[in-house]
XYZ file of C-alpha atoms in Angstrom:
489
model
C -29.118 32.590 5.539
C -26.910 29.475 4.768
C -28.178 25.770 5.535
C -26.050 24.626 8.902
C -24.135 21.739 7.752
C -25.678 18.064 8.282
C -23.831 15.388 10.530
C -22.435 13.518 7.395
C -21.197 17.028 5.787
C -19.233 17.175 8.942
C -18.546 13.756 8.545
C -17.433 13.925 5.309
C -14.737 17.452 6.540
C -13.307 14.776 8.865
C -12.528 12.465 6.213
C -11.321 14.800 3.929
C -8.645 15.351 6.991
C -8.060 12.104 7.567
C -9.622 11.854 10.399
C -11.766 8.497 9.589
C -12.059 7.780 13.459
C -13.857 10.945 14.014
C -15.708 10.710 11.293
C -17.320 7.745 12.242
C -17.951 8.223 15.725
C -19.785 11.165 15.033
C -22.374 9.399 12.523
C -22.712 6.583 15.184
C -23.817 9.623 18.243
C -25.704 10.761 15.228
C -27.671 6.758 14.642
C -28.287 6.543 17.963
C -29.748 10.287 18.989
C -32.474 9.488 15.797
C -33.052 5.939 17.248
C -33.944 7.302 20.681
C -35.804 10.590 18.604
C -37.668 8.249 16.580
C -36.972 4.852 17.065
C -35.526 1.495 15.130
C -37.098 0.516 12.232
C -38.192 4.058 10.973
C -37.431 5.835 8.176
C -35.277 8.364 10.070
C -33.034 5.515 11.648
C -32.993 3.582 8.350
C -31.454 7.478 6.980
C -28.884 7.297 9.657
C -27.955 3.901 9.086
C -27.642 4.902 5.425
C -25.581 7.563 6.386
C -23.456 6.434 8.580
C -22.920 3.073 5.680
C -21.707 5.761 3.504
C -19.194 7.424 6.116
C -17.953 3.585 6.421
C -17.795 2.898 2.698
C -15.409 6.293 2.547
C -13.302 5.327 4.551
C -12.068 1.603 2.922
C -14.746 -0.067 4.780
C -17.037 -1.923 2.348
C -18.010 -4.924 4.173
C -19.200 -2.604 7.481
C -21.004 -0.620 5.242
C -23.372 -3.568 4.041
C -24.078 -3.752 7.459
C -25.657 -0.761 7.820
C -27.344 -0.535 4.027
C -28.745 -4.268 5.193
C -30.342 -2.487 8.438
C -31.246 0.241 6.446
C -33.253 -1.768 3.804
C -34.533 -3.727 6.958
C -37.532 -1.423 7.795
C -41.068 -2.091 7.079
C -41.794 -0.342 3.531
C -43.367 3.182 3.770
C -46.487 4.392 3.471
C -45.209 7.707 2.697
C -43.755 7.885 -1.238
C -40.565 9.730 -0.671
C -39.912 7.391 2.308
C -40.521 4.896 -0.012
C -38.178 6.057 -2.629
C -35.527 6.070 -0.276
C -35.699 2.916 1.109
C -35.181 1.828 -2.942
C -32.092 3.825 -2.780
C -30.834 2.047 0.074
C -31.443 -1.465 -1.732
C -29.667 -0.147 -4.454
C -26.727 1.029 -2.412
C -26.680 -2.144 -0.604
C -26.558 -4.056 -3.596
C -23.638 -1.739 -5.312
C -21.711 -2.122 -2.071
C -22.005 -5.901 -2.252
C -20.682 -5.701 -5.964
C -17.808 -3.376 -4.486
C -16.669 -6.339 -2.203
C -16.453 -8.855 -4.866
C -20.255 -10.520 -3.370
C -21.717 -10.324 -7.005
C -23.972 -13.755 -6.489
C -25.852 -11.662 -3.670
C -25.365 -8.180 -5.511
C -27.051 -9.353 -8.349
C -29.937 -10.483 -6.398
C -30.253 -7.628 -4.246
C -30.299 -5.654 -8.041
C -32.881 -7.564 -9.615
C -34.715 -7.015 -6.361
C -34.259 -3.531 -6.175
C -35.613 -3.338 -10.045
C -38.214 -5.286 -9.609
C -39.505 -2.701 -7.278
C -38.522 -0.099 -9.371
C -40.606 -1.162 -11.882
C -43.601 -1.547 -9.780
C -42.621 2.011 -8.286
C -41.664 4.026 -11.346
C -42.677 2.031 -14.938
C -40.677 0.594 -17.539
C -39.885 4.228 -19.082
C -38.911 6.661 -15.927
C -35.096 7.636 -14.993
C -35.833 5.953 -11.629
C -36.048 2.458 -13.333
C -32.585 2.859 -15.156
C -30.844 4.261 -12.030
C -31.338 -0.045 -10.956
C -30.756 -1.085 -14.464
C -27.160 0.598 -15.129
C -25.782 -1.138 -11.712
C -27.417 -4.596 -12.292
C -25.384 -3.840 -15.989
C -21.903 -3.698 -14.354
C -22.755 -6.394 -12.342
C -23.084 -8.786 -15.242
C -20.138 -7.205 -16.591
C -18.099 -8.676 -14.242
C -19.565 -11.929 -14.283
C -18.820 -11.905 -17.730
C -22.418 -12.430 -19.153
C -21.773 -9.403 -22.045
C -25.038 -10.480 -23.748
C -26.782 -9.414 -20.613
C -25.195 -6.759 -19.637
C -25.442 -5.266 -23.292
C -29.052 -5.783 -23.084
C -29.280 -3.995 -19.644
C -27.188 -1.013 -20.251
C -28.256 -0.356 -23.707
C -32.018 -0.261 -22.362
C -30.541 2.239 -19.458
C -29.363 4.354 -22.777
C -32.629 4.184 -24.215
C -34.664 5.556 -21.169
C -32.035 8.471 -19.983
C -31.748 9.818 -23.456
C -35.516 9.937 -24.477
C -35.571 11.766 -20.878
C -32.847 14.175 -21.424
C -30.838 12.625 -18.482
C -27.597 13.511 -17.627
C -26.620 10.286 -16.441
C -26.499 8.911 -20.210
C -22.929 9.976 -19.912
C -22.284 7.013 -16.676
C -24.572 4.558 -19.110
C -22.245 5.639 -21.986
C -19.040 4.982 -20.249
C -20.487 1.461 -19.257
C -21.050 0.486 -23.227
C -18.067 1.507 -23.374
C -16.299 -1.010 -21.001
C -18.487 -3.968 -22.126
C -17.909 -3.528 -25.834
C -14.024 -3.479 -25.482
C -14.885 -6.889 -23.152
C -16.437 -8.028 -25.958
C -13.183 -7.477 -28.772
C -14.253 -7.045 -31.628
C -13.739 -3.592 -34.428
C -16.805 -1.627 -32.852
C -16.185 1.860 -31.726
C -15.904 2.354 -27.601
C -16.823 5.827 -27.978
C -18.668 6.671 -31.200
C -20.175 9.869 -32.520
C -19.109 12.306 -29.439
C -19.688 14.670 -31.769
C -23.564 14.460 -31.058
C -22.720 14.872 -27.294
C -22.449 18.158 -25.168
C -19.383 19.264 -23.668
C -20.876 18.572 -20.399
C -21.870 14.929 -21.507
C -18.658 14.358 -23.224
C -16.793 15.043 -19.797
C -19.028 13.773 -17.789
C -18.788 10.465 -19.896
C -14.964 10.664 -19.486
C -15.098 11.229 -15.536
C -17.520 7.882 -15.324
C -14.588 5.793 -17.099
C -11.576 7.876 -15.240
C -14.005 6.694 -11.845
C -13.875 3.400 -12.797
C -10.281 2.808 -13.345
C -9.560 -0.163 -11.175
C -12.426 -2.166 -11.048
C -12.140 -3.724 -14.579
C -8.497 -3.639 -14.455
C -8.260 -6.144 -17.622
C -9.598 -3.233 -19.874
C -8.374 -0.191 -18.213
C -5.075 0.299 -20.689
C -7.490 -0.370 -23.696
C -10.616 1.508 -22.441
C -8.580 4.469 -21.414
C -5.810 4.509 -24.323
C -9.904 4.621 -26.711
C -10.809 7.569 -24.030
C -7.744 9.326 -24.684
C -7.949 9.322 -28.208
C -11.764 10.150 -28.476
C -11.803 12.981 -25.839
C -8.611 14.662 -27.797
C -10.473 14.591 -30.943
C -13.836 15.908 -29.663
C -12.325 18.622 -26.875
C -8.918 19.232 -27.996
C -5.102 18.253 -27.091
C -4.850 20.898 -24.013
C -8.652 20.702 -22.778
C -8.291 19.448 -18.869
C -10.286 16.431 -19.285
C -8.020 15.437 -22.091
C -5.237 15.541 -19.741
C -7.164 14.117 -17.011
C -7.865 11.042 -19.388
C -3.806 10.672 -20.492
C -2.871 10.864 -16.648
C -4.828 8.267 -15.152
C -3.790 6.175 -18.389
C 0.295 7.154 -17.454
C -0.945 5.440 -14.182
C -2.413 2.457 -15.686
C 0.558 1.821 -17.257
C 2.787 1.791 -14.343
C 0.354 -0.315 -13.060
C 0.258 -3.241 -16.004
C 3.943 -2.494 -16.517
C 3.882 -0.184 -19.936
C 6.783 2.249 -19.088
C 7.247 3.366 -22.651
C 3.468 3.795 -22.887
C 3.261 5.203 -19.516
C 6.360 8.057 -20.315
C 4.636 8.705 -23.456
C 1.444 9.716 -21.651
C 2.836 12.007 -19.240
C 5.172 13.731 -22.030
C 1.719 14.774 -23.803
C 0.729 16.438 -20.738
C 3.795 17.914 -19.933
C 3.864 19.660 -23.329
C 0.302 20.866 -22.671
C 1.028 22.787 -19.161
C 4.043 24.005 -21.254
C 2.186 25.111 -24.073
C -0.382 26.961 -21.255
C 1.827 28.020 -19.231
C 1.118 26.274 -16.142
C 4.390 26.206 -14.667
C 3.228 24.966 -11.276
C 1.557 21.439 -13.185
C 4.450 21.083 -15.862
C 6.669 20.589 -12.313
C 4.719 18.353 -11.449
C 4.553 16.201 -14.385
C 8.464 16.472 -14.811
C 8.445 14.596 -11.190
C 6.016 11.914 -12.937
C 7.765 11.980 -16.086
C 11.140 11.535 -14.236
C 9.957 8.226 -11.903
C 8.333 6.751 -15.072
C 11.786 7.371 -16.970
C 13.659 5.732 -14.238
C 10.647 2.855 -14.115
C 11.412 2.266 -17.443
C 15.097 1.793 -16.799
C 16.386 4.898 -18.350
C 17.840 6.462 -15.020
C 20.209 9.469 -17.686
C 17.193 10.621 -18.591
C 15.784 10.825 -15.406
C 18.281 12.707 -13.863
C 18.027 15.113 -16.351
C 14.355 15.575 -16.517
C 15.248 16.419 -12.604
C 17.592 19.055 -13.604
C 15.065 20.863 -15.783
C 12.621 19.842 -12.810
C 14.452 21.601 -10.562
C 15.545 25.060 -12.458
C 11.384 25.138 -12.994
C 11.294 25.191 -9.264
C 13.770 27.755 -8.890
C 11.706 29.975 -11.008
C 8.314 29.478 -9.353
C 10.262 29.883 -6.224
C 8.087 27.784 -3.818
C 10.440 25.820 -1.375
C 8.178 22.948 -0.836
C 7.982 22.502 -4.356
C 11.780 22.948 -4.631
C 11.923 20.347 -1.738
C 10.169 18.023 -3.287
C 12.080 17.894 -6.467
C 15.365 18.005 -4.703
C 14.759 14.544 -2.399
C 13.508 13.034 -5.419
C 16.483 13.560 -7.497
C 18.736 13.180 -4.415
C 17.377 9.623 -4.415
C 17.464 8.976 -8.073
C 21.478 10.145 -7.933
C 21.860 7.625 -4.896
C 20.403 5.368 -7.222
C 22.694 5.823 -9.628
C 25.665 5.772 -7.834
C 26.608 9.448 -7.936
C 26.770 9.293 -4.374
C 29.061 12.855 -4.254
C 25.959 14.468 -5.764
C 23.494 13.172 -3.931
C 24.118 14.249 -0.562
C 24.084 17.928 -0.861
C 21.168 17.479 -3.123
C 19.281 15.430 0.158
C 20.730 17.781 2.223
C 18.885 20.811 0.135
C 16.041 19.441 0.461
C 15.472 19.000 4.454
C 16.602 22.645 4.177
C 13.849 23.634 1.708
C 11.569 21.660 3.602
C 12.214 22.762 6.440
C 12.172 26.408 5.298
C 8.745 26.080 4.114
C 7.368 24.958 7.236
C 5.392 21.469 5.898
C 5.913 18.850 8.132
C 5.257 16.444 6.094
C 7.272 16.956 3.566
C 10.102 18.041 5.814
C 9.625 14.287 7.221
C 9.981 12.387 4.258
C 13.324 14.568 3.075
C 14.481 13.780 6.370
C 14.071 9.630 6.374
C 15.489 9.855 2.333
C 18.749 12.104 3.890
C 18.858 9.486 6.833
C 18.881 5.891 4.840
C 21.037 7.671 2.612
C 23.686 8.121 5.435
C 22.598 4.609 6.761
C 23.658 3.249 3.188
C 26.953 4.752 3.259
C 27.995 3.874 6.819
C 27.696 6.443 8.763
C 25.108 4.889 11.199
C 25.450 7.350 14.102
C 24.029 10.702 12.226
C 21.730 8.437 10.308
C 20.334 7.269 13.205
C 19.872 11.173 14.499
C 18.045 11.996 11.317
C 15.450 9.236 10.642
C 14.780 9.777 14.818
C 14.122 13.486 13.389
C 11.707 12.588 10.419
C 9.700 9.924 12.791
C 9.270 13.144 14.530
C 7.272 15.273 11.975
C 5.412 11.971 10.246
C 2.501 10.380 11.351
C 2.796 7.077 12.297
C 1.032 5.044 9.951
C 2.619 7.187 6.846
C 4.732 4.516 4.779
C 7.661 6.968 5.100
C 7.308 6.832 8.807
C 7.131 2.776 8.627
C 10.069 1.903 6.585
C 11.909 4.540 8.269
C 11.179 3.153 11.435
C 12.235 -0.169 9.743
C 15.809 1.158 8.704
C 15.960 2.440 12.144
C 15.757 -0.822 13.911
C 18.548 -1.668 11.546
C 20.919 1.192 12.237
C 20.616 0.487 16.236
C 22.143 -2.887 15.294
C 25.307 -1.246 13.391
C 23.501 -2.368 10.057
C 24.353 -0.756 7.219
C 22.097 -1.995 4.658
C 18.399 -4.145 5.145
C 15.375 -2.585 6.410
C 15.022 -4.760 9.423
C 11.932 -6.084 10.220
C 9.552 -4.599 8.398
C 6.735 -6.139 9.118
C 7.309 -5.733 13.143
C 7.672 -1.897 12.288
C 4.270 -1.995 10.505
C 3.002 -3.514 13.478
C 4.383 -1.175 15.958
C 3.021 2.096 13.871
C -0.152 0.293 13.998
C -0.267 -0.095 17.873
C 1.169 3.489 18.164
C -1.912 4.442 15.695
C -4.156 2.970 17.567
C -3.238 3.626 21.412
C -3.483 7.586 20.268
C -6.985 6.919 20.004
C -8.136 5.366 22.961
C -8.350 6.434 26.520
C -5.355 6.132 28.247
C -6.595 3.789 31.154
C -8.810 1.238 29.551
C -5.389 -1.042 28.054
C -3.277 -2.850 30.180
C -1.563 -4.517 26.331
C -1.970 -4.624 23.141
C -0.292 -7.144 20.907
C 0.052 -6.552 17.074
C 0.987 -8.797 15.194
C 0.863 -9.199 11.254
C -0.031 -12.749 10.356
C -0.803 -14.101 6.348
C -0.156 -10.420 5.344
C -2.779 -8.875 7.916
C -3.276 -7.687 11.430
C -3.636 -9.767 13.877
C -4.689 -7.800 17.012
C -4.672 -9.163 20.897
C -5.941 -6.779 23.282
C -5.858 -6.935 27.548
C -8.107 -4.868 29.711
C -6.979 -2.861 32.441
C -10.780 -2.439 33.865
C -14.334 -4.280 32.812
C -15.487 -1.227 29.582
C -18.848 0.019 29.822
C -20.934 -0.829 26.568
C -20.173 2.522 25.243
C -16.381 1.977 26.050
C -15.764 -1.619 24.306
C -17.865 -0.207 20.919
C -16.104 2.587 21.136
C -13.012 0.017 21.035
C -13.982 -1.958 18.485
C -15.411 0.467 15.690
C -11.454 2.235 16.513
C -10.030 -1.326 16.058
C -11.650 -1.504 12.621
C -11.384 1.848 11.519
C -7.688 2.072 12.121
C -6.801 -0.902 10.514
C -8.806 0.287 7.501
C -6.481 3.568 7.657
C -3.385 2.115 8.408
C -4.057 -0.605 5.284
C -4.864 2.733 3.165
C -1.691 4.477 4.412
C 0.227 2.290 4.378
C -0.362 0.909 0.928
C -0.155 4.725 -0.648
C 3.084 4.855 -3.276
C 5.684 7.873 -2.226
């Protein structure tokens, strides 16, 4: 008989839907049915504040979740030895979350903390010690003492390999990142050869994970990845392509178009070359934004064209769709206004033949500025009104259509409005949706220094229950609107 699934397994399905609120009210009902089970200070409460830390840190959170990894870590130390070697996981957490949020004086005392226990726990040579010795490594990374961190993550090499760990492959991918720090001729990624499969790509997923957080080295750690993991697995392996994707988006990020387009052409050829006619479309889409990124906009539209005939042939009209409003845009862009409408106008068609609402959204804000751009305000207005429909509120299409709309209700042909008073009103829409109809008599949203600034009235005195159920919704929405809101299109 299958296990029944856990509170944060459920937890975790609501995230995965996007449904952060929900997610997160059901770990709190879950913290406080085990504190009135067992009560505070145990190790079952210290699990569910653990858990619930972890619900918090998934959902863009970072600085609630040290909250509850502080609370966690706040119990009385067990008697009982598995208790015990949670409560050192929880230290470590709390002091990996605290890295996370930039905190790295306290993170790297809460590390040396948490390995000075380890030690006392576990012994110099156990995998237990190195789990606090690899974070405590990355920590000095970023503080920029190398020589330390060397030291550190070179001793966490030592103990996983003598032990056959699998985590040699995270340790690996650290080395990596502080020897390119460093400069220097030395090898990122030497002698893969000696590695598994299963290490090599488990070594590439560590560095691929960590994109972002050293962003200094990411172009030069991943362009070494890229080069290593095609030698050792092979030009059309996935990881390989894996490893060249997240370096095309590195690129756009540091502004290396040529570098970028180069990337995504070697993975294009791949699917090509495997026939995977579903990921080659997608690339072409990539390939075609990073040709237009990089200012060549003829080669862009016709990376579109082929883009489209391969979506003709896999005959999917959301993928068809997809292609269409892109190129529809890219046309507008290029002033080939004549060919640009019917291509927009295709793809609310497609969309809306294939029944996502999304998507079917989106086409219909690009088909509506479009109009809004060349004058015709009245039917513009008629179709963004249609694609708010279908979007929710805090998508970006949904905001900077609602932004263009303000504009076309003033007989504006061109300017987005107020954006940042559209932002705001998606994020009071967002957040009214989730609270009970009677308990607001206003809420104010404003955005002030680039963030929210929130006033809120009571109709009626909340109960306790009510006004934390307000405020964890207050925080949790602005962490989804922020992640929303901030997601490319």
């Amino acid at each position: 008989m299958p296990t029944p699934p856990t509170s944060l397994d459920l937890a975790f399905a609501l995230l995965r839907e996007g449904r952060l609120v929900d997610a997160e009210q059901l770990m709190v009902r879950e913290l406080h049915t085990t504190e009135l089970r067992y009560g505070r200070d145990t190790p079952q409460w210290a699990s569910a504040q653990c858990d619930l830390g972890t619900v918090l840190l998934n959902s863009d959170q970072p600085e609630r979740a040290v909250e509850c990894y502080r609370a966690a870590c706040s119990i009385p130390r067990p008697e009982d030895p598995e208790a015990h070697k949670d409560l050192l996981t929880y230290r470590l957490n709390l002091g990996m979350v605290l890295a996370m949020s930039g905190r790295l004086d306290e993170a790297e005392a809460e590390l040396r903390r948490n390995l000075r226990e380890r030690l006392d726990f576990y012994g110099p040579e156990h995998a237990g010690y190195a789990f606090g010795l690899e974070p405590l490594a990355d920590v000095l990374l970023r503080r920029g003492d190398l020589r330390g961190a060397r030291a550190a993550v070179e001793e966490t090499i030592g103990i996983f390999w003598r032990d056959g760990h699998e985590r040699v492959a995270t340790a690996l991918a650290l080395r990596a990142r502080i020897v390119t720090a460093a400069g220097g001729q030395e090898p990122a990624f030497p002698a893969l050869e000696q590695l598994p499969d299963a290490i090599v790509e488990e070594l590439a997923r560590a560095v691929l994970n960590g994109t972002g957080e050293h962003p200094d080295s990411d172009g030069v750690v991943l362009s070494r990845l890229a080069e290593a993991v095609e030698a050792r697995l092979g030009p059309d392996h996935q990881m390989t392509l894996n490893v060249l994707s997240q370096l095309a988006n590195a690129g756009r990020d540091r502004g290396d178009e040529s570098g970028r387009v180069e990337a995504i052409q070697k993975v294009l050829a791949s699917y090509e070359r495997q026939g995977r006619h579903d990921d080659a479309l997608m690339a072409e889409l990539g390939l075609a934004m990073a040709q237009s990124d990089a200012g060549d906009l003829d080669g862009a539209l016709v990376t579109y064209a082929r883009a489209r005939a391969r979506a003709e042939r896999i005959g999917r009209p959301e993928l068809t769709a997809q292609v269409l409003r892109n190129w529809g845009l890219a046309l507008s862009e290029a002033g080939r206004t004549g060919e640009a409408e019917p291509c927009l106008r295709e793809a609310v068609a497609a969309a809306e033949f294939s029944g996502d609402a999304e998507l079917l959204g989106r086409s219909r804000i690009a088909l509506g500025l479009f109009l809004q751009h060349q004058e015709r305000l009245a039917e513009a207005g008629q179709v963004v009104e249609a694609g708010l429909a279908t979007l929710d509120v805090a998508h970006r299409d949904a905001v900077v259509g609602r932004s263009h709309l303000g504009a076309i209700k003033e007989g504006r042909s061109c300017g987005c409005g107020d954006m940042p008073g559209a932002m705001a009103a998606a994020f009071r829409e967002f957040v009214l949706g989730r609270l009970p109809q009677d308990l607001l008599a206003g809420l104010d949203v404003t955005i002030t220094d680039g963030d929210f600034s929130v006033n809120v009235e009571l109709r009626r005195e909340p109960t306790e229950q009510e006004l934390e159920h307000l405020n964890s919704v207050m925080q949790t929405a602005t962490a989804e609107f922020r992640r929303r809101v901030t997601t490319t299109s």
